[in-house]
mmCIF file of C-alpha atoms in Angstrom:
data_model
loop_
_atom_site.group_PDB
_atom_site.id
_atom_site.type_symbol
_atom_site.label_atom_id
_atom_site.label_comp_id
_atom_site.label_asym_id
_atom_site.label_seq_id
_atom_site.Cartn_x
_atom_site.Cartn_y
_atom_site.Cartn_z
ATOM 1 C CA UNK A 1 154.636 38.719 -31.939
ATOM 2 C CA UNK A 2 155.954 38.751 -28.352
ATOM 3 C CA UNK A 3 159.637 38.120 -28.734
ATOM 4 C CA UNK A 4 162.543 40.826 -29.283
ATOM 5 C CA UNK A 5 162.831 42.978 -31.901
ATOM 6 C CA UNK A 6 166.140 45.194 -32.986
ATOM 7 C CA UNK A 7 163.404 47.804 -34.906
ATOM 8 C CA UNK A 8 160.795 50.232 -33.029
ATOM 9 C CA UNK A 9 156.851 48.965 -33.208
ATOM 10 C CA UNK A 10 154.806 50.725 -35.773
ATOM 11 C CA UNK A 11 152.037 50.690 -33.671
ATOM 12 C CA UNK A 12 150.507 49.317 -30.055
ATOM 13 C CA UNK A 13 150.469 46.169 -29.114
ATOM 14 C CA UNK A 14 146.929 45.962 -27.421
ATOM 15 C CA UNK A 15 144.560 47.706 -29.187
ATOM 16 C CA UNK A 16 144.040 50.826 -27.819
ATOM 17 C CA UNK A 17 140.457 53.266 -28.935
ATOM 18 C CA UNK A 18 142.312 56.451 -30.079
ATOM 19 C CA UNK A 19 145.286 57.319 -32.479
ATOM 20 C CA UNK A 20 147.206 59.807 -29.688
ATOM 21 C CA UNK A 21 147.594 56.424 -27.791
ATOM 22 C CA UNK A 22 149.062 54.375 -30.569
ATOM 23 C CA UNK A 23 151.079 57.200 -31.099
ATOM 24 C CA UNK A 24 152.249 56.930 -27.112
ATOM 25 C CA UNK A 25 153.073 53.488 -27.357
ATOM 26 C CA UNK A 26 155.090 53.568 -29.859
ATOM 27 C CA UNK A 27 157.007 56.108 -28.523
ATOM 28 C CA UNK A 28 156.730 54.289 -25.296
ATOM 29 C CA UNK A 29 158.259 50.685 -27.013
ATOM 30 C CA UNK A 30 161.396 53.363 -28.241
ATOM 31 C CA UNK A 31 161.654 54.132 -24.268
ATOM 32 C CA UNK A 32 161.562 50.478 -23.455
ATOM 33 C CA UNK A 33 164.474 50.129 -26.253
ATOM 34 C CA UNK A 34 166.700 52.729 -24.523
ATOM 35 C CA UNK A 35 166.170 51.816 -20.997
ATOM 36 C CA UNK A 36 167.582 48.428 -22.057
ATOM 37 C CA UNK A 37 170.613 50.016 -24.360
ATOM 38 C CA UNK A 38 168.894 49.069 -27.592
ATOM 39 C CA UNK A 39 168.214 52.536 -28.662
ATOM 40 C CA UNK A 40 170.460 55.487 -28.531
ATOM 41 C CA UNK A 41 169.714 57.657 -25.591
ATOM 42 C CA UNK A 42 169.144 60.947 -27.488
ATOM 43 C CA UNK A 43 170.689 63.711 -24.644
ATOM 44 C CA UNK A 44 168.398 61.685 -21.987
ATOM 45 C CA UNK A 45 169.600 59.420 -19.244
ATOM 46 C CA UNK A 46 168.412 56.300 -18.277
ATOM 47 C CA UNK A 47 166.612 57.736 -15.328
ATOM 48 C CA UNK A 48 165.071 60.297 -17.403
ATOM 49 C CA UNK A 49 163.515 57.446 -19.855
ATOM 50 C CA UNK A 50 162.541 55.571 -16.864
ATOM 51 C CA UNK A 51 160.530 58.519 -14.770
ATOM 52 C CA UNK A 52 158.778 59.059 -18.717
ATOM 53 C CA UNK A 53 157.999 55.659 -18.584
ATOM 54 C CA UNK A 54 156.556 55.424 -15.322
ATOM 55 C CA UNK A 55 154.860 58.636 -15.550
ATOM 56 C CA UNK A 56 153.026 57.700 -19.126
ATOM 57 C CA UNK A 57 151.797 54.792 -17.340
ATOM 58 C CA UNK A 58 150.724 56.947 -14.458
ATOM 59 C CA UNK A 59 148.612 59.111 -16.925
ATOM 60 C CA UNK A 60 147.059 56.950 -18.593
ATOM 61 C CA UNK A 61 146.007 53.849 -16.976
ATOM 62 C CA UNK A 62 145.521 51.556 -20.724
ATOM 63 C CA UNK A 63 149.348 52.189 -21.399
ATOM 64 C CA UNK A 64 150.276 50.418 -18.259
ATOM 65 C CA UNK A 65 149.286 47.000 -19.846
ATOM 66 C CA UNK A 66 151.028 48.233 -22.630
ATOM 67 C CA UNK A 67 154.346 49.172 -21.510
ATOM 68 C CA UNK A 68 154.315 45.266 -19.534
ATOM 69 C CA UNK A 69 153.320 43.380 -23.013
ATOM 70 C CA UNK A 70 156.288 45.730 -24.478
ATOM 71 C CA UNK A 71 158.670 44.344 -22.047
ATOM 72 C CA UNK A 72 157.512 40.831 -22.025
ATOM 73 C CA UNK A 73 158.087 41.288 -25.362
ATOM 74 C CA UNK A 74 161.824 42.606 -25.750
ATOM 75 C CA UNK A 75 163.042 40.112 -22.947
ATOM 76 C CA UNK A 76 161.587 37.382 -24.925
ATOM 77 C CA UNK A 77 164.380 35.311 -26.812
ATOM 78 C CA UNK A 78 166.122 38.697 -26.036
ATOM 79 C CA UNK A 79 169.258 38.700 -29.381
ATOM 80 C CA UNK A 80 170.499 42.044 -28.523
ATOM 81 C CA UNK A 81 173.714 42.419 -29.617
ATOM 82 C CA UNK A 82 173.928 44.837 -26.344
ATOM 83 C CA UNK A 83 175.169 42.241 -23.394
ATOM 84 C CA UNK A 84 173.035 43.559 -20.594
ATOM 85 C CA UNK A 85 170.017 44.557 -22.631
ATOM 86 C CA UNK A 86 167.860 41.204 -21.112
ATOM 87 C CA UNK A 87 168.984 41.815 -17.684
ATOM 88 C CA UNK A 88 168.180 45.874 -17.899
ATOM 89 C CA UNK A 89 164.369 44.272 -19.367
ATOM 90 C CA UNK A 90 164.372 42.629 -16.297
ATOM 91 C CA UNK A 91 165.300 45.572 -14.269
ATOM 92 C CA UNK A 92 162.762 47.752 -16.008
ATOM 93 C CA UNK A 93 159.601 45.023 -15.513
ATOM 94 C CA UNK A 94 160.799 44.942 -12.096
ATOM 95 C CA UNK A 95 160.341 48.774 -11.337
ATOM 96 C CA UNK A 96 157.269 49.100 -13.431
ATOM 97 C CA UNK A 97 156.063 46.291 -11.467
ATOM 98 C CA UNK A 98 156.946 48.427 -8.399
ATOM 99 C CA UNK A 99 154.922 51.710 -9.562
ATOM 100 C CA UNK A 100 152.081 50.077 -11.618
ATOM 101 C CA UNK A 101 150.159 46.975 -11.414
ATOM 102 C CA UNK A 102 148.658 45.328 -14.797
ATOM 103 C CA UNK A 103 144.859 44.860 -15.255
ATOM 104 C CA UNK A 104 142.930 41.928 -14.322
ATOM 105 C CA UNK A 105 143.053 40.872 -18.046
ATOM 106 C CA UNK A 106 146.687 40.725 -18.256
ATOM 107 C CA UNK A 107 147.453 39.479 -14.419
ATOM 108 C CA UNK A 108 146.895 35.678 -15.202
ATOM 109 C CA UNK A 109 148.960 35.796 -18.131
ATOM 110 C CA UNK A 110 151.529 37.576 -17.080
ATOM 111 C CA UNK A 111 152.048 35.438 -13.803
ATOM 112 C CA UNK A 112 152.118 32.480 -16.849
ATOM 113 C CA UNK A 113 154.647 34.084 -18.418
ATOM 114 C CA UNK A 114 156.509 34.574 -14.810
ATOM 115 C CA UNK A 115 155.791 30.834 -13.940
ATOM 116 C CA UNK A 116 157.250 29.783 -17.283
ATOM 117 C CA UNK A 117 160.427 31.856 -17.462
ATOM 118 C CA UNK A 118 160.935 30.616 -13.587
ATOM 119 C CA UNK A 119 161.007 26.684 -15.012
ATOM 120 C CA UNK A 120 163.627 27.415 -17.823
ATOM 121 C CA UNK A 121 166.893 26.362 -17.223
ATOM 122 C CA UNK A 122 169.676 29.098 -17.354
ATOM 123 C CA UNK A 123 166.829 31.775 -17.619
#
């Protein structure tokens, strides 16, 4: 469930209480997907997808978790046929990780995740 994907998510990856915020993250996960050149644009630039990004997550403090699991999970045996779309991934967990930190629930494994990736050869 947490590796890449080349199609949108039909719906959140953490379960979230109310419809309006499944519908966010799902929009969100189509953000995450153009920010890392996965996704046509659509008339926005990249720093207009990332200041909506960090702005949803500024709103509404459940999507921050969110938006991390969605980049965990597009860097994540990252196939993109796009050549820079796992380094931009890395670029955008590095600036959400900047603006927002992750709940207590997610902080252990997320450093995991960090600690694992760090071990990998050519990662």
């Amino acid at each position: 469930m947490l590796c890449f994907t080349k199609t949108p998510l039909q719906e959140s990856l953490i379960e979230l209480s109310d419809s309006s915020l499944s519908k966010m993250a799902t929009d969100m996960f189509l953000a995450v997907m153009r920010f890392m050149g996965d996704a046509p644009l659509k008339g926005q630039s990249d720093l207009d997808v990332l200041c909506n990004l960090l702005k949803l997550c500024g709103d509404h403090e459940v999507m921050r978790d969110e938006c991390y699991c969605q980049v965990v999970k597009q860097i994540t045996d990252n196939t993109s046929s796009k050549q820079d779309s796992c380094q931009r991934g890395w670029r955008l967990l590095y600036i959400v990780t900047a603006y927002h930190s992750c709940s207590e629930v997610l902080h252990p494994h997320l450093t995991r995740f960090l600690q694992d990736v760090s071990r990998t050869p050519g990662l």
